Short mmCIF file of C-alpha atoms and ligand atoms in Angstrom, two decimals:
data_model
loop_
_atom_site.label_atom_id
_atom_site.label_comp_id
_atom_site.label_asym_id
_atom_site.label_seq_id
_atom_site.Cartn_x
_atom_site.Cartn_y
_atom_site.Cartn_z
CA UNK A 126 12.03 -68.20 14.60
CA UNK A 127 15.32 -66.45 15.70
CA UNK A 128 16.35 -63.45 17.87
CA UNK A 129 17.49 -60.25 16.46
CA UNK A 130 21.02 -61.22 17.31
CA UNK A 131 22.54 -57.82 16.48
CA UNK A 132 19.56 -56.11 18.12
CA UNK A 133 20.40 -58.00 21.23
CA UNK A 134 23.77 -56.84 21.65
CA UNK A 135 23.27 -53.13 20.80
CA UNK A 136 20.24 -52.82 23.56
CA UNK A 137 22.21 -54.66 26.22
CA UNK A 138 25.39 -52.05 25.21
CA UNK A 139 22.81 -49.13 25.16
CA UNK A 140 20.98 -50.25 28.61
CA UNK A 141 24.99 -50.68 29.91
CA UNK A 142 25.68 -47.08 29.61
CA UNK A 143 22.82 -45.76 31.78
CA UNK A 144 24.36 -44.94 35.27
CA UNK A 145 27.93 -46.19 33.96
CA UNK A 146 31.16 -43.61 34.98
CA UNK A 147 34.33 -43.80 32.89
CA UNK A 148 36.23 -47.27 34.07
CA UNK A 149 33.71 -47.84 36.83
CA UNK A 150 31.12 -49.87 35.04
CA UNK A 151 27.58 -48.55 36.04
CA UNK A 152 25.33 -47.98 39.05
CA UNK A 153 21.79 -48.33 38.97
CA UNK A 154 20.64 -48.67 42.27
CA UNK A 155 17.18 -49.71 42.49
CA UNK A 156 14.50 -46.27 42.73
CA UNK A 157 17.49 -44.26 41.90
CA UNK A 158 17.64 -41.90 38.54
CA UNK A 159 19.72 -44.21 37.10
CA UNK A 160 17.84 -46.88 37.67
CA UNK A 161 14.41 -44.37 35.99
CA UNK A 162 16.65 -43.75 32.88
CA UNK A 163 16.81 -47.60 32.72
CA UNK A 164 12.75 -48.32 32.96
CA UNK A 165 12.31 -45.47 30.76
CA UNK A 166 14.81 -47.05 27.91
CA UNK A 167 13.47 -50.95 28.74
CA UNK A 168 10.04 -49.90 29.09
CA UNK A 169 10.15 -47.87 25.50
CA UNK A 170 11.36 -51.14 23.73
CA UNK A 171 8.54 -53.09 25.64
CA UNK A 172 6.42 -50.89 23.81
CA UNK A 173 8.12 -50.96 20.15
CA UNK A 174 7.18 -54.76 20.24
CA UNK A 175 3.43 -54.00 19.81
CA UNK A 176 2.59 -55.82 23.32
CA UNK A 177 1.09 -54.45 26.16
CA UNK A 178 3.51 -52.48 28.73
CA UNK A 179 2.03 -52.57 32.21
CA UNK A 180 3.29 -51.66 35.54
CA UNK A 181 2.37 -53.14 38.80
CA UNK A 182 2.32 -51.34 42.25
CA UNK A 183 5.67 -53.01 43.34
CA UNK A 184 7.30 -51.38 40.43
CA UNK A 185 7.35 -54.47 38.46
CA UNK A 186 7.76 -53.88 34.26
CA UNK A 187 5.37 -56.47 32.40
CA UNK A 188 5.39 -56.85 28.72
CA UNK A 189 2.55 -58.66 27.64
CA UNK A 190 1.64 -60.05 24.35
CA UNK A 191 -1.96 -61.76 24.94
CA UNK A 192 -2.91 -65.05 24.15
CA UNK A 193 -5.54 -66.63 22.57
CA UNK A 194 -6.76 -68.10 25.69
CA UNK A 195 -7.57 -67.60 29.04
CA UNK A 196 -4.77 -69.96 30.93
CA UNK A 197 -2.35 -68.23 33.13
CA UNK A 198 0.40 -67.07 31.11
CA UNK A 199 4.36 -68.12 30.80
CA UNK A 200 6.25 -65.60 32.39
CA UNK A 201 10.15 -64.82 31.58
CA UNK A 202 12.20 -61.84 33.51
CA UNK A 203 14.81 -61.01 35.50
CA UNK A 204 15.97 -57.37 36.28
CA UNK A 205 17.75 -54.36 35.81
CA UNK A 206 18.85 -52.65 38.57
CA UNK A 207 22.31 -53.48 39.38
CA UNK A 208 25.41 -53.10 42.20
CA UNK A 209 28.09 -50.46 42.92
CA UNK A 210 30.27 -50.55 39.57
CA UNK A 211 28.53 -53.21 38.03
CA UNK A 212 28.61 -55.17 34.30
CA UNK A 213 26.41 -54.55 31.86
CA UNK A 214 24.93 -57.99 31.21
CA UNK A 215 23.64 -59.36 35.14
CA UNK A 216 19.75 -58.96 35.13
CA UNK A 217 19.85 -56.86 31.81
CA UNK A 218 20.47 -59.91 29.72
CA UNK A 219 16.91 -61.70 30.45
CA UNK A 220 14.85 -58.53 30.43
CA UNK A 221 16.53 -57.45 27.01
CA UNK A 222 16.32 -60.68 25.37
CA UNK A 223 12.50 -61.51 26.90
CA UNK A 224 11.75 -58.57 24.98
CA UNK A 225 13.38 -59.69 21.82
CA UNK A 226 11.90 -62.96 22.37
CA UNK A 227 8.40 -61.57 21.75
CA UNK A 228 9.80 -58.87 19.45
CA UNK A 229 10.42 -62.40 17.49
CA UNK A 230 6.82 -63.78 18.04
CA UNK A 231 5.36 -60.24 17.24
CA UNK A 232 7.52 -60.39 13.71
CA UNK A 233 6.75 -64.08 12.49
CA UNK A 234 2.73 -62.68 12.87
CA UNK A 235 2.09 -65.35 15.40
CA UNK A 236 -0.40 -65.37 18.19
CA UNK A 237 0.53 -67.60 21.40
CA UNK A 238 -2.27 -69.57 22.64
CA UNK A 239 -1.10 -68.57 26.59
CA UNK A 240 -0.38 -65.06 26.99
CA UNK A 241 3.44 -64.21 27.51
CA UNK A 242 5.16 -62.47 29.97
CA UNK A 243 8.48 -60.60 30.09
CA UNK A 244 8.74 -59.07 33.55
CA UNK A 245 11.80 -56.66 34.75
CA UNK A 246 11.37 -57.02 38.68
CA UNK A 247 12.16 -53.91 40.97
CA UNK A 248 15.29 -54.78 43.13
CA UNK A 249 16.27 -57.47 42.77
CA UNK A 250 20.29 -57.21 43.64
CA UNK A 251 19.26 -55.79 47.30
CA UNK A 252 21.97 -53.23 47.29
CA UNK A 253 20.34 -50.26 48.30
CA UNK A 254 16.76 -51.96 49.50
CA UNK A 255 17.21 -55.04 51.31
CA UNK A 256 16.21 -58.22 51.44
CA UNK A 257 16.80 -58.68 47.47
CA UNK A 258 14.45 -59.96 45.05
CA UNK A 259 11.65 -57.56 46.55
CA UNK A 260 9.43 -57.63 42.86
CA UNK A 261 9.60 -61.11 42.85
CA UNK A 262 9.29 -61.44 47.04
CA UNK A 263 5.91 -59.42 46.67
CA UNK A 264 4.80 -60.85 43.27
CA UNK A 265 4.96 -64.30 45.55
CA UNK A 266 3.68 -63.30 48.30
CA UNK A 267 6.91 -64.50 50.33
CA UNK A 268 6.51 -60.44 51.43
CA UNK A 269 3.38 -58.14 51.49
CA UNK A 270 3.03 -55.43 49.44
CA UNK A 271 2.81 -53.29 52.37
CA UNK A 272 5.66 -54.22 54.14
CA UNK A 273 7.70 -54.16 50.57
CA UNK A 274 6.71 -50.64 50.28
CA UNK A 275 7.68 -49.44 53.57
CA UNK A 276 11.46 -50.99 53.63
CA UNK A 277 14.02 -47.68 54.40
CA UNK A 278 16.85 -47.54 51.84
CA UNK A 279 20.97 -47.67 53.11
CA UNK A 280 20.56 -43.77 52.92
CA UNK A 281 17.31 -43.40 54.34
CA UNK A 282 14.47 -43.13 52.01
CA UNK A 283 11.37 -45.22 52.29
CA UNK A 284 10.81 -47.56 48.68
CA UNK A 285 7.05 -46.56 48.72
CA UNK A 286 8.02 -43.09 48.81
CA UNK A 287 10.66 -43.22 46.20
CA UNK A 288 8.87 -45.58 43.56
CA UNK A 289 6.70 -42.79 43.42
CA UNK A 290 9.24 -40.55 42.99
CA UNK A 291 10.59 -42.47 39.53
CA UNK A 292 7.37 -42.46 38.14
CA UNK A 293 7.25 -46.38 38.38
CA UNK A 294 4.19 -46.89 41.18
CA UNK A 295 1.79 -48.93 39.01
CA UNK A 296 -1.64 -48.93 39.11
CA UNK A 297 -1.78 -53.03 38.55
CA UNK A 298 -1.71 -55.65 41.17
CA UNK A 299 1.69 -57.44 41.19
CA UNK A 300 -0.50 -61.01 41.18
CA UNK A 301 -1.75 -60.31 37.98
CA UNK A 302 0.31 -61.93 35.66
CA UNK A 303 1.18 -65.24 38.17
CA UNK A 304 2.12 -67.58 35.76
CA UNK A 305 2.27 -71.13 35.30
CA UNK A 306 5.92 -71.50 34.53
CA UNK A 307 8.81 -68.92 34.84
CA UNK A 308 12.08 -69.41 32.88
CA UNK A 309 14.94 -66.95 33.51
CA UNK A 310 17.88 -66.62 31.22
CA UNK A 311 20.76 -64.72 33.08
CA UNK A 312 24.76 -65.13 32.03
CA UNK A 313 26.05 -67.93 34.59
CA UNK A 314 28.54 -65.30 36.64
CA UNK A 315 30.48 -67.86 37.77
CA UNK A 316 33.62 -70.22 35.99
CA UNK A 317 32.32 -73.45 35.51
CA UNK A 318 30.66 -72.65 31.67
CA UNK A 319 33.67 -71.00 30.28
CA UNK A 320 35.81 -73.14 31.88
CA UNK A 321 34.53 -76.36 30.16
CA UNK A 322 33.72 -74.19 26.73
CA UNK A 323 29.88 -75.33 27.10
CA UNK A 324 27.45 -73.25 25.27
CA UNK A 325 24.49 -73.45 27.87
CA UNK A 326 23.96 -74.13 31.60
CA UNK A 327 20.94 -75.62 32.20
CA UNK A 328 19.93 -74.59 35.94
CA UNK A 329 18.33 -77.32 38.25
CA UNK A 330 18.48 -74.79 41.62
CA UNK A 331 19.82 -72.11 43.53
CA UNK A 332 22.05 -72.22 46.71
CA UNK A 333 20.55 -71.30 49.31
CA UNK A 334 21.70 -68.21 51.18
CA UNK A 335 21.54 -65.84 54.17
CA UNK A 336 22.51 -62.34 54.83
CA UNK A 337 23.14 -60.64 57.93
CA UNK A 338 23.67 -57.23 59.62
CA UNK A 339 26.29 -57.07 62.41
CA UNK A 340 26.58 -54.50 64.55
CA UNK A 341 29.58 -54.70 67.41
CA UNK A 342 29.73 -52.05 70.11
CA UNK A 343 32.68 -51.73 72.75
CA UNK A 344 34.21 -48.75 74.21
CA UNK A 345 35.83 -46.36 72.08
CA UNK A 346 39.01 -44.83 74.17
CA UNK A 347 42.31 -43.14 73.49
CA UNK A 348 45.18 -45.07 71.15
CA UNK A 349 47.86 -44.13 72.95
CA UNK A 350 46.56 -44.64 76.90
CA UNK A 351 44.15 -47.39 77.10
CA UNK A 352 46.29 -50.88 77.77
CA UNK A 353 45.63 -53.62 75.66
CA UNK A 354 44.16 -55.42 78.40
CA UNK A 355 41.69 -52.93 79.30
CA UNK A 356 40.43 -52.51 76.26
CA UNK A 357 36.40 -53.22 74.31
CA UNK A 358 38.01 -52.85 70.77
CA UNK A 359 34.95 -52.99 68.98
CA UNK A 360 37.39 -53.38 65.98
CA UNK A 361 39.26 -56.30 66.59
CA UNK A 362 36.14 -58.39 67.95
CA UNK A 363 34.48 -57.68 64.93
CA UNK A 364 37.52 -58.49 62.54
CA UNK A 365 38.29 -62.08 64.60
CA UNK A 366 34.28 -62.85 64.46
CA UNK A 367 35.24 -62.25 60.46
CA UNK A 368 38.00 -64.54 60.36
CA UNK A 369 36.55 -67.03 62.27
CA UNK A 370 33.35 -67.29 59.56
CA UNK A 371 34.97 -67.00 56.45
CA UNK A 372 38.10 -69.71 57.51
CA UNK A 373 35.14 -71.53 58.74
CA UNK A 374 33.46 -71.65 54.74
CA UNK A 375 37.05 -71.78 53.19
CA UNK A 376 37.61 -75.25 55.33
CA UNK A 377 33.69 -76.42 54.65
CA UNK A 378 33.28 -79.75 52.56
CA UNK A 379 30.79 -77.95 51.00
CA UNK A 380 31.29 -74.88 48.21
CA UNK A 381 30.20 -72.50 51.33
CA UNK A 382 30.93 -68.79 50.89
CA UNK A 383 30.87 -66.29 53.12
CA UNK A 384 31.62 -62.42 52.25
CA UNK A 385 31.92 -59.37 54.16
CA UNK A 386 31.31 -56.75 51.55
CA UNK A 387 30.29 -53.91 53.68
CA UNK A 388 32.40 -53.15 56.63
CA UNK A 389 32.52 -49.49 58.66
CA UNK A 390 33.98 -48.34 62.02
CA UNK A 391 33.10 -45.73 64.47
CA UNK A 392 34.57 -43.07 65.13
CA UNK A 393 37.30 -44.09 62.35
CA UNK A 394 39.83 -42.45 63.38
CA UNK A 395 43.85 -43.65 63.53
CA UNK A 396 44.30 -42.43 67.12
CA UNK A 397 40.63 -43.79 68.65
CA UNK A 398 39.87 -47.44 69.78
CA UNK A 399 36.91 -48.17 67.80
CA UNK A 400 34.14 -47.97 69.79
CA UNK A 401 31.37 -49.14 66.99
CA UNK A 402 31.64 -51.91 64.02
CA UNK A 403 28.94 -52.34 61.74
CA UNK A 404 29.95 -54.90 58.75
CA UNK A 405 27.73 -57.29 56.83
CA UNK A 406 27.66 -60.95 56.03
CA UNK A 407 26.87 -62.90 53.24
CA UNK A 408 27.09 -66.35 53.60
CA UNK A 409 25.96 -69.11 50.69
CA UNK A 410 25.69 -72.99 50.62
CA UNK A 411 24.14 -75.64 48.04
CA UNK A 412 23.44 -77.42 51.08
CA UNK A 413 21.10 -76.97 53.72
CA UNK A 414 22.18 -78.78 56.77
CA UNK A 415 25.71 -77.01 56.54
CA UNK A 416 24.15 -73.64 55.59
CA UNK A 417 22.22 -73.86 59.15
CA UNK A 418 25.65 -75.12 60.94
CA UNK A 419 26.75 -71.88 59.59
CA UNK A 420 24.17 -70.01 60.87
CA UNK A 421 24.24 -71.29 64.31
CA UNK A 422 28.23 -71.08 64.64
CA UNK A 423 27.40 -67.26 63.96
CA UNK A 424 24.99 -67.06 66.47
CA UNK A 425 27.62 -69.02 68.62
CA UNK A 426 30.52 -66.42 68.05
CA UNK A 427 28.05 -63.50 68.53
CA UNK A 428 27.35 -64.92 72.21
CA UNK A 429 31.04 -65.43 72.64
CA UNK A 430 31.24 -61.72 72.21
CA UNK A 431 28.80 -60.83 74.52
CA UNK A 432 30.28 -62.98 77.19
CA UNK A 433 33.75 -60.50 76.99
CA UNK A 434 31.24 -57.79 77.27
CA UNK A 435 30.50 -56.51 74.03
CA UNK A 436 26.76 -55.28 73.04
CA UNK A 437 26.32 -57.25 69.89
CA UNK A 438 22.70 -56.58 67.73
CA UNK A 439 22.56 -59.54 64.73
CA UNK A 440 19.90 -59.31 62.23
CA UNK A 441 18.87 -61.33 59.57
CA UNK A 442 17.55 -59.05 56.61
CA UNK A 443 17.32 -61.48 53.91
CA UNK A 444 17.27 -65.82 53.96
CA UNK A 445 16.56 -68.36 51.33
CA UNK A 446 16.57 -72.10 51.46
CA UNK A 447 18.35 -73.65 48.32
CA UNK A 448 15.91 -74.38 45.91
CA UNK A 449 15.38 -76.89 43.40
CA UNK A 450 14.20 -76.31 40.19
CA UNK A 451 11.42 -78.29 37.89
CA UNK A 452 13.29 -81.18 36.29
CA UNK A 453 10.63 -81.17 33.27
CA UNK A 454 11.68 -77.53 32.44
CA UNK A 455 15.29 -78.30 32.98
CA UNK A 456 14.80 -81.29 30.36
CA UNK A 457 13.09 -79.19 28.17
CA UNK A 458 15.92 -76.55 27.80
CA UNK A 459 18.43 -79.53 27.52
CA UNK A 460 16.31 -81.03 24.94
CA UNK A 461 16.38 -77.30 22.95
CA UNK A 462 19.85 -76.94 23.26
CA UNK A 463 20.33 -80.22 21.86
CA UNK A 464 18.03 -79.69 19.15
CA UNK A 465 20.65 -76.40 18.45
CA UNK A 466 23.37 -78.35 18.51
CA UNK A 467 24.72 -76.71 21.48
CA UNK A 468 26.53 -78.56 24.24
CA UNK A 469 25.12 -77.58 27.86
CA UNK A 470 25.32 -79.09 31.73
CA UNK A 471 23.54 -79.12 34.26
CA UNK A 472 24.33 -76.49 36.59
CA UNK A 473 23.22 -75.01 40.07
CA UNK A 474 23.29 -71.44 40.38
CA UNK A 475 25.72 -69.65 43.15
CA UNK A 476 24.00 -66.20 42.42
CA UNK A 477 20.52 -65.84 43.72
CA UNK A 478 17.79 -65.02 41.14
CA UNK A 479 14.17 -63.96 40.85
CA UNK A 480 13.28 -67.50 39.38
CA UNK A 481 14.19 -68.40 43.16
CA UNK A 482 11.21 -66.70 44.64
CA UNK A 483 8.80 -67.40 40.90
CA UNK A 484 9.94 -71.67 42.15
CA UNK A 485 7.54 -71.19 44.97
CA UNK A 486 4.82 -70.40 42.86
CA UNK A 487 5.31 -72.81 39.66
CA UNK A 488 7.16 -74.77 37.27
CA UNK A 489 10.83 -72.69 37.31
CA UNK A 490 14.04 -73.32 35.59
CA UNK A 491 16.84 -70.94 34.43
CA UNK A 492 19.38 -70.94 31.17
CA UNK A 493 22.98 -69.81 31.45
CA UNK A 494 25.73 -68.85 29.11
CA UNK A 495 29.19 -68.14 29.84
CA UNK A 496 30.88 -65.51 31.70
CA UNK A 497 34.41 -65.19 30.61
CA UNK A 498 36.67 -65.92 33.24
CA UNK A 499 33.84 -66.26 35.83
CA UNK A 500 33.64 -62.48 36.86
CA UNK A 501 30.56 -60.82 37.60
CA UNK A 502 29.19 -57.66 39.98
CA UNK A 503 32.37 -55.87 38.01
CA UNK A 504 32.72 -53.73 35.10
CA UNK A 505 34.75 -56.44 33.67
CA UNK A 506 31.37 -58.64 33.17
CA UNK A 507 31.64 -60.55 29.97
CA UNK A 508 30.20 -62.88 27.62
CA UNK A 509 30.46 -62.87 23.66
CA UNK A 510 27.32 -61.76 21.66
CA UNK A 511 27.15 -65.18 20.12
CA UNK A 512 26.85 -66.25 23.68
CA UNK A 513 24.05 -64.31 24.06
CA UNK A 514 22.39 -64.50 21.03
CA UNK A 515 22.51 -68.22 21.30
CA UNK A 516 20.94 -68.23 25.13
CA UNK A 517 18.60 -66.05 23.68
CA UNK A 518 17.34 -68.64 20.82
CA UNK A 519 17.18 -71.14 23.44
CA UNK A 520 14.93 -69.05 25.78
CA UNK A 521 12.65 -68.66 22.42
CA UNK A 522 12.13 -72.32 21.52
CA UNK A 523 11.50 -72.51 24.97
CA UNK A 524 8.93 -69.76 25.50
CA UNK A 525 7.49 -71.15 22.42
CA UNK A 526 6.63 -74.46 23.41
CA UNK A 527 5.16 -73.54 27.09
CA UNK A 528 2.84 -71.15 25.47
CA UNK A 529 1.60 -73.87 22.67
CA UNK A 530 1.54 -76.28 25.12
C1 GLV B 167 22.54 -61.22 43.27
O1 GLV B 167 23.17 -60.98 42.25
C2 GLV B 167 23.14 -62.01 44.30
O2 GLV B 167 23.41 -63.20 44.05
O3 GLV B 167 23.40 -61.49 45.38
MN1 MN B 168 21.12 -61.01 38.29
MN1 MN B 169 23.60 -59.45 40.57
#
């Protein structure tokens, strides 16, 4: 069997021009239009395969071509909502070729003896809906449904409220499909791939990661009268506290990261001493022990604040351990590339994915290709479509054999 290579391509290329604005890339925010004109396009080829298209009351897609047995099925996914001025490939890539994976199985006339699964899970980049990976989250019961539903959006509106909006509130329960191994091909978004001109990345675990929300208050006051020494800058606190963090990853033994990408003052204006900062953190580490040191210097710096007197609130709003994945699978998928004459290396992924959350529940592993240059959550987001047809013939050999097995 082999994917529909040129298929491929032109669905991720179609699916990349839903929410996309001239030299922006796309947005498509989770339970935002865009992100219904996705579903609607996703869901549609779903159905061309001849498989069953259900949706589940997190919002989760499932395609599902049955079985000949009863056994929980093999489940592959990943998602396709995306960031501000995104690429068109992060997420999209393992929905659209899951899809063209059965699409494959449906054309060769075969029937799997375990049912199949190609899942596209609701939010999982955590842009406008945090914490991230909420189809997945629910779908493991890491978060209830009911809390899931009632998260408020960055501009206010409650998910519950605005799946049903989209149309995509499902009728099905999101542990329907659990399966009893979960493979997720994604493009690798980092360097290391392109940089060694290796066709695959077989992926043994995810770094483990936590975000925060930061919130600095002090005393806003005039530019112009208000000494230096009498000042609460709730600016200039919050901007050191910055430094402090990220100098503290750049100098870490470890591959730590840590990334303010939201930062906002109040009243943010040139002649007012900010009275309000409100900035988030991302901070990452393979490693667990320095990921915590991290943690706690935060909390550390935070208290440092409030001892000059500012009102600091710190909240953690989404936190994963790194996580291993199942060394069988990963053999498997170096076994397939092999077999494919395709070189690959073992890898561990610095983005977080859905197959983080589906490791707590069974038998994960993910399969990366390249990503030119290393750039990803930007329009510039690129891999060739021999890359992807390629990662997409491995993720078929290896759906194959997990549902014969
Ligand atoms: C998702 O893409 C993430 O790694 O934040
Ligand atoms: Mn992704
Ligand atoms: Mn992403």
């Amino acid at each position: 069997m082999k994917i529909d290579a040129t298929r491929l391509n032109a669905r991720l290329d179609l699916l990349g021009q839903v929410g996309a604005v001239e030299g922006q890339g796309r947005t498509r925010l989770a339970l935002t239009e865009e992100d219904r004109l996705g579903r609607k396009l996703v869901s549609m080829w779903m159905r061309e395969t001849g498989a069953e298209v259900v949706i589940d009351s997190i919002g989760n897609i499932h395609c599902v071509l049955r079985g000949q047995s009863d056994d929980a099925p093999i489940m592959t996914g990943s998602h396709i909502d995306t960031v501000r001025r995104a690429g068109a490939l992060d997420g999209c890539y393992g929905v659209v070729a899951g899809i063209e994976v059965i699409a494959a199985i449906v054309k060769a006339r075969l029937k799997p003896r375990k049912t199949l699964v190609v899942t596209a899970f609701t939010n999982e980049e955590g842009v406008r809906y945090t914490p991230d990976l909420l189809g997945s989250r629910v779908m493991t019961k890491e978060m209830s449904l009911s809390d899931a539903l009632h998260v408020v959006s960055t501009d206010g509106k409650r998910f519950g409220e605005e799946l049903d909006r989209i149309g995509y509130a499902g009728e099905a329960s999101p542990w329907e499909f659990l399966p009893s191994a979960f493979v997720e091909l994604h493009i690798e978004q980092g360097p290391v791939l392109d940089a060694k001109g290796l066709a695959i990345g077989v992926v043994e675990g995810v770094q483990g990661y936590s975000w925060w929300h930061v919130a600095v208050e002090g005393r806003a006051n005039h530019a112009g009268t208000t000494p230096m020494a009498l000042r609460l800058d709730a600016g200039t606190a919050a901007m050191e506290l910055i430094r402090d963090i990220t100098k503290r990853s750049a100098d870490s033994l470890t591959p730590a990261v840590a990334t303010i990408g939201t930062f906002a003052l109040e009243p943010n204006s040139i002649n007012v001493v900010p009275g309000k900062a409100s900035f988030t953190i991302d901070m990452r580490d393979p490693y667990i022990q320095t990921l915590a040191r991290a943690e706690a210097d935060l909390r550390d710096a935070v208290a440092a604040l409030r001892d000059e007197g500012f009102k600091v609130t710190l909240n953690c709003t989404s936190r994963n351990d790194p996580v291993p994945f199942s060394s069988s699978l990963c053999e498997r998928i170096e076994n397939n590339a092999q077999a494919r004459s395709l070189s690959s290396m073992r890898i561990v992924s610095g983005a977080s994915h859905d197959a983080q959350m589906m490791a707590r529940v069974c038998p994960t592993a993910m399969i990366f290709v390249p990503s030119r240059e290393g750039v990803s959550h930007n329009p510039r987001e690129f891999s060739t479509p021999a890359q992807l047809a390629t990662g997409a013939d491995v993720l078929l050999d290896t759906l194959w054999q997990l549902v014969e097995a």
